Amino acid sequence: MFDDDLGAEAEAIATARHDADLEQAELDAAGDALYAACDAMGICLHGLVDDHRNRPELAEGYQRCRFCKKAESWQWFRDDRNASYTRLEEAGVL
């Protein structure tokens, strides 16, 4: 009842790593497709913004996305994000 196949564990680890790499590649491709669709539709879903305290050049009450550099009011970012999910679902992206 001893395992005589010394390479079985190493093979199982290699297979698991390969499967994880394939899954990560699929997730990366899906993320890239989502961001490409967002760029094409003028949507910002990044959620990381700077405001007047971090960026004095911005007008009071405005925020700017750290990634796509879109600058709008905080209300716009909140409302646009909610509407954008709906637009992306209707377009079949999500």
Short mmCIF file of N, CA and C in Angstrom, two decimals:
data_model
loop_
_atom_site.label_atom_id
_atom_site.label_comp_id
_atom_site.label_asym_id
_atom_site.label_seq_id
_atom_site.Cartn_x
_atom_site.Cartn_y
_atom_site.Cartn_z
N MET A 1 0.77 -1.17 0.00
CA MET A 1 0.00 0.00 0.00
C MET A 1 0.84 1.26 0.00
N PHE A 2 2.02 1.16 -0.49
CA PHE A 2 2.88 2.32 -0.67
C PHE A 2 2.77 2.81 -2.10
N ASP A 3 2.90 4.11 -2.26
CA ASP A 3 2.86 4.69 -3.60
C ASP A 3 4.25 4.55 -4.21
N ASP A 4 4.35 3.69 -5.22
CA ASP A 4 5.65 3.46 -5.85
C ASP A 4 5.94 4.45 -6.97
N ASP A 5 4.96 5.24 -7.37
CA ASP A 5 5.16 6.21 -8.45
C ASP A 5 5.64 7.53 -7.87
N LEU A 6 6.96 7.68 -7.81
CA LEU A 6 7.55 8.85 -7.19
C LEU A 6 7.26 10.13 -7.99
N GLY A 7 6.99 10.00 -9.26
CA GLY A 7 6.74 11.17 -10.09
C GLY A 7 5.28 11.61 -10.12
N ALA A 8 4.40 10.85 -9.50
CA ALA A 8 2.97 11.15 -9.57
C ALA A 8 2.64 12.49 -8.91
N GLU A 9 3.26 12.76 -7.76
CA GLU A 9 2.97 14.01 -7.06
C GLU A 9 3.49 15.21 -7.87
N ALA A 10 4.68 15.09 -8.40
CA ALA A 10 5.24 16.18 -9.21
C ALA A 10 4.39 16.41 -10.47
N GLU A 11 3.93 15.33 -11.06
CA GLU A 11 3.08 15.44 -12.25
C GLU A 11 1.75 16.11 -11.90
N ALA A 12 1.18 15.76 -10.77
CA ALA A 12 -0.09 16.36 -10.33
C ALA A 12 0.09 17.85 -10.08
N ILE A 13 1.20 18.24 -9.48
CA ILE A 13 1.48 19.66 -9.23
C ILE A 13 1.65 20.40 -10.55
N ALA A 14 2.38 19.82 -11.48
CA ALA A 14 2.59 20.46 -12.78
C ALA A 14 1.27 20.62 -13.52
N THR A 15 0.41 19.61 -13.46
CA THR A 15 -0.90 19.67 -14.11
C THR A 15 -1.76 20.76 -13.48
N ALA A 16 -1.74 20.84 -12.17
CA ALA A 16 -2.53 21.87 -11.47
C ALA A 16 -2.03 23.26 -11.83
N ARG A 17 -0.71 23.45 -11.91
CA ARG A 17 -0.16 24.75 -12.30
C ARG A 17 -0.55 25.10 -13.73
N HIS A 18 -0.50 24.12 -14.61
CA HIS A 18 -0.86 24.35 -16.00
C HIS A 18 -2.34 24.76 -16.11
N ASP A 19 -3.21 24.06 -15.38
CA ASP A 19 -4.64 24.40 -15.38
C ASP A 19 -4.87 25.80 -14.84
N ALA A 20 -4.14 26.17 -13.77
CA ALA A 20 -4.27 27.50 -13.19
C ALA A 20 -3.79 28.57 -14.17
N ASP A 21 -2.72 28.29 -14.89
CA ASP A 21 -2.22 29.23 -15.90
C ASP A 21 -3.24 29.44 -17.01
N LEU A 22 -3.89 28.35 -17.46
CA LEU A 22 -4.91 28.46 -18.49
C LEU A 22 -6.10 29.28 -18.00
N GLU A 23 -6.52 29.03 -16.77
CA GLU A 23 -7.64 29.77 -16.19
C GLU A 23 -7.29 31.25 -16.06
N GLN A 24 -6.07 31.55 -15.62
CA GLN A 24 -5.65 32.94 -15.49
C GLN A 24 -5.60 33.63 -16.85
N ALA A 25 -5.17 32.93 -17.87
CA ALA A 25 -5.13 33.51 -19.22
C ALA A 25 -6.55 33.83 -19.70
N GLU A 26 -7.51 32.96 -19.39
CA GLU A 26 -8.91 33.22 -19.77
C GLU A 26 -9.44 34.44 -19.03
N LEU A 27 -9.14 34.55 -17.74
CA LEU A 27 -9.58 35.71 -16.96
C LEU A 27 -8.95 37.00 -17.47
N ASP A 28 -7.66 36.94 -17.81
CA ASP A 28 -6.98 38.12 -18.36
C ASP A 28 -7.62 38.55 -19.67
N ALA A 29 -7.94 37.59 -20.53
CA ALA A 29 -8.57 37.91 -21.82
C ALA A 29 -9.95 38.52 -21.60
N ALA A 30 -10.71 37.99 -20.65
CA ALA A 30 -12.03 38.54 -20.36
C ALA A 30 -11.91 39.96 -19.83
N GLY A 31 -10.96 40.21 -18.96
CA GLY A 31 -10.73 41.55 -18.43
C GLY A 31 -10.31 42.52 -19.52
N ASP A 32 -9.42 42.08 -20.40
CA ASP A 32 -9.00 42.93 -21.51
C ASP A 32 -10.17 43.27 -22.41
N ALA A 33 -11.03 42.30 -22.68
CA ALA A 33 -12.21 42.54 -23.52
C ALA A 33 -13.16 43.52 -22.84
N LEU A 34 -13.33 43.39 -21.53
CA LEU A 34 -14.20 44.31 -20.80
C LEU A 34 -13.67 45.73 -20.88
N TYR A 35 -12.38 45.92 -20.62
CA TYR A 35 -11.81 47.27 -20.66
C TYR A 35 -11.80 47.84 -22.08
N ALA A 36 -11.61 47.01 -23.07
CA ALA A 36 -11.68 47.48 -24.46
C ALA A 36 -13.08 47.95 -24.79
N ALA A 37 -14.08 47.19 -24.35
CA ALA A 37 -15.47 47.59 -24.58
C ALA A 37 -15.78 48.89 -23.85
N CYS A 38 -15.27 49.02 -22.62
CA CYS A 38 -15.49 50.26 -21.86
C CYS A 38 -14.86 51.45 -22.56
N ASP A 39 -13.65 51.28 -23.05
CA ASP A 39 -12.99 52.37 -23.78
C ASP A 39 -13.78 52.75 -25.02
N ALA A 40 -14.25 51.74 -25.75
CA ALA A 40 -15.01 52.01 -26.98
C ALA A 40 -16.33 52.70 -26.69
N MET A 41 -16.93 52.39 -25.53
CA MET A 41 -18.23 52.97 -25.18
C MET A 41 -18.10 54.23 -24.32
N GLY A 42 -16.87 54.63 -23.98
CA GLY A 42 -16.67 55.81 -23.15
C GLY A 42 -17.09 55.61 -21.71
N ILE A 43 -16.91 54.40 -21.21
CA ILE A 43 -17.33 54.04 -19.86
C ILE A 43 -16.11 53.94 -18.95
N CYS A 44 -16.25 54.44 -17.73
CA CYS A 44 -15.19 54.31 -16.72
C CYS A 44 -15.71 53.45 -15.58
N LEU A 45 -15.15 52.27 -15.41
CA LEU A 45 -15.51 51.38 -14.30
C LEU A 45 -14.34 51.19 -13.33
N HIS A 46 -13.31 51.97 -13.48
CA HIS A 46 -12.10 51.75 -12.69
C HIS A 46 -12.34 51.94 -11.20
N GLY A 47 -13.04 52.99 -10.81
CA GLY A 47 -13.38 53.19 -9.41
C GLY A 47 -12.28 53.80 -8.56
N LEU A 48 -11.13 54.08 -9.14
CA LEU A 48 -10.05 54.73 -8.40
C LEU A 48 -9.92 56.16 -8.90
N VAL A 49 -10.40 57.08 -8.10
CA VAL A 49 -10.41 58.47 -8.52
C VAL A 49 -9.67 59.34 -7.52
N ASP A 50 -9.15 60.45 -8.01
CA ASP A 50 -8.58 61.50 -7.17
C ASP A 50 -9.54 62.66 -7.17
N ASP A 51 -9.60 63.38 -6.05
CA ASP A 51 -10.47 64.55 -6.01
C ASP A 51 -9.63 65.80 -5.80
N HIS A 52 -10.30 66.89 -5.49
CA HIS A 52 -9.63 68.19 -5.36
C HIS A 52 -8.53 68.16 -4.29
N ARG A 53 -8.73 67.36 -3.24
CA ARG A 53 -7.71 67.27 -2.18
C ARG A 53 -6.42 66.65 -2.70
N ASN A 54 -6.53 65.64 -3.57
CA ASN A 54 -5.35 64.97 -4.12
C ASN A 54 -4.82 65.68 -5.37
N ARG A 55 -5.72 66.30 -6.10
CA ARG A 55 -5.39 66.98 -7.36
C ARG A 55 -5.94 68.40 -7.31
N PRO A 56 -5.17 69.35 -6.79
CA PRO A 56 -5.67 70.72 -6.65
C PRO A 56 -6.08 71.36 -7.97
N GLU A 57 -5.59 70.87 -9.08
CA GLU A 57 -5.95 71.45 -10.38
C GLU A 57 -7.40 71.13 -10.77
N LEU A 58 -8.01 70.16 -10.10
CA LEU A 58 -9.41 69.83 -10.37
C LEU A 58 -10.32 70.82 -9.66
N ALA A 59 -11.41 71.16 -10.32
CA ALA A 59 -12.39 72.05 -9.69
C ALA A 59 -13.01 71.36 -8.48
N GLU A 60 -13.42 72.14 -7.53
CA GLU A 60 -14.08 71.60 -6.33
C GLU A 60 -15.29 70.78 -6.74
N GLY A 61 -15.44 69.59 -6.18
CA GLY A 61 -16.56 68.71 -6.50
C GLY A 61 -16.32 67.79 -7.67
N TYR A 62 -15.16 67.88 -8.30
CA TYR A 62 -14.84 67.02 -9.43
C TYR A 62 -13.81 65.98 -9.03
N GLN A 63 -13.83 64.85 -9.74
CA GLN A 63 -12.89 63.77 -9.52
C GLN A 63 -12.29 63.38 -10.87
N ARG A 64 -11.12 62.75 -10.82
CA ARG A 64 -10.49 62.27 -12.05
C ARG A 64 -10.04 60.83 -11.84
N CYS A 65 -10.38 59.99 -12.81
CA CYS A 65 -9.98 58.59 -12.76
C CYS A 65 -8.47 58.49 -12.89
N ARG A 66 -7.87 57.65 -12.09
CA ARG A 66 -6.41 57.47 -12.14
C ARG A 66 -5.96 56.72 -13.39
N PHE A 67 -6.87 55.97 -14.03
CA PHE A 67 -6.49 55.16 -15.17
C PHE A 67 -6.83 55.83 -16.50
N CYS A 68 -8.11 56.12 -16.71
CA CYS A 68 -8.51 56.68 -18.01
C CYS A 68 -8.49 58.20 -18.03
N LYS A 69 -8.22 58.81 -16.88
CA LYS A 69 -8.06 60.26 -16.75
C LYS A 69 -9.34 61.05 -17.00
N LYS A 70 -10.49 60.38 -16.98
CA LYS A 70 -11.76 61.08 -17.15
C LYS A 70 -12.00 61.93 -15.90
N ALA A 71 -12.38 63.19 -16.09
CA ALA A 71 -12.64 64.10 -14.98
C ALA A 71 -14.10 64.54 -15.04
N GLU A 72 -14.84 64.22 -13.99
CA GLU A 72 -16.26 64.56 -13.90
C GLU A 72 -16.62 64.76 -12.43
N SER A 73 -17.85 65.12 -12.19
CA SER A 73 -18.31 65.27 -10.81
C SER A 73 -18.45 63.89 -10.16
N TRP A 74 -18.43 63.86 -8.84
CA TRP A 74 -18.57 62.58 -8.14
C TRP A 74 -19.92 61.96 -8.45
N GLN A 75 -20.93 62.80 -8.61
CA GLN A 75 -22.28 62.29 -8.94
C GLN A 75 -22.27 61.61 -10.30
N TRP A 76 -21.55 62.19 -11.26
CA TRP A 76 -21.47 61.59 -12.60
C TRP A 76 -20.83 60.21 -12.52
N PHE A 77 -19.72 60.10 -11.78
CA PHE A 77 -19.06 58.80 -11.67
C PHE A 77 -20.01 57.76 -11.07
N ARG A 78 -20.75 58.13 -10.03
CA ARG A 78 -21.66 57.19 -9.40
C ARG A 78 -22.80 56.81 -10.35
N ASP A 79 -23.45 57.80 -10.94
CA ASP A 79 -24.57 57.54 -11.85
C ASP A 79 -24.11 56.81 -13.09
N ASP A 80 -22.97 57.23 -13.65
CA ASP A 80 -22.47 56.60 -14.88
C ASP A 80 -22.10 55.15 -14.63
N ARG A 81 -21.51 54.86 -13.47
CA ARG A 81 -21.12 53.48 -13.18
C ARG A 81 -22.35 52.58 -13.13
N ASN A 82 -23.42 53.05 -12.47
CA ASN A 82 -24.64 52.26 -12.39
C ASN A 82 -25.25 52.05 -13.78
N ALA A 83 -25.32 53.11 -14.59
CA ALA A 83 -25.88 53.00 -15.93
C ALA A 83 -24.97 52.18 -16.84
N SER A 84 -23.67 52.26 -16.61
CA SER A 84 -22.72 51.55 -17.47
C SER A 84 -22.84 50.05 -17.36
N TYR A 85 -23.10 49.54 -16.17
CA TYR A 85 -23.28 48.10 -16.02
C TYR A 85 -24.47 47.63 -16.86
N THR A 86 -25.52 48.43 -16.86
CA THR A 86 -26.69 48.09 -17.67
C THR A 86 -26.34 48.11 -19.15
N ARG A 87 -25.60 49.16 -19.58
CA ARG A 87 -25.20 49.24 -20.99
C ARG A 87 -24.33 48.06 -21.40
N LEU A 88 -23.41 47.66 -20.53
CA LEU A 88 -22.53 46.54 -20.85
C LEU A 88 -23.29 45.22 -20.89
N GLU A 89 -24.26 45.07 -20.01
CA GLU A 89 -25.10 43.85 -20.05
C GLU A 89 -25.92 43.81 -21.33
N GLU A 90 -26.49 44.95 -21.73
CA GLU A 90 -27.28 45.00 -22.96
C GLU A 90 -26.41 44.72 -24.19
N ALA A 91 -25.14 45.13 -24.14
CA ALA A 91 -24.23 44.90 -25.25
C ALA A 91 -23.67 43.47 -25.25
N GLY A 92 -23.97 42.71 -24.20
CA GLY A 92 -23.48 41.32 -24.12
C GLY A 92 -22.06 41.19 -23.66
N VAL A 93 -21.50 42.25 -23.09
CA VAL A 93 -20.12 42.20 -22.61
C VAL A 93 -20.05 41.53 -21.26
N LEU A 94 -21.04 41.77 -20.42
CA LEU A 94 -21.05 41.14 -19.08
C LEU A 94 -21.93 39.90 -19.09
#
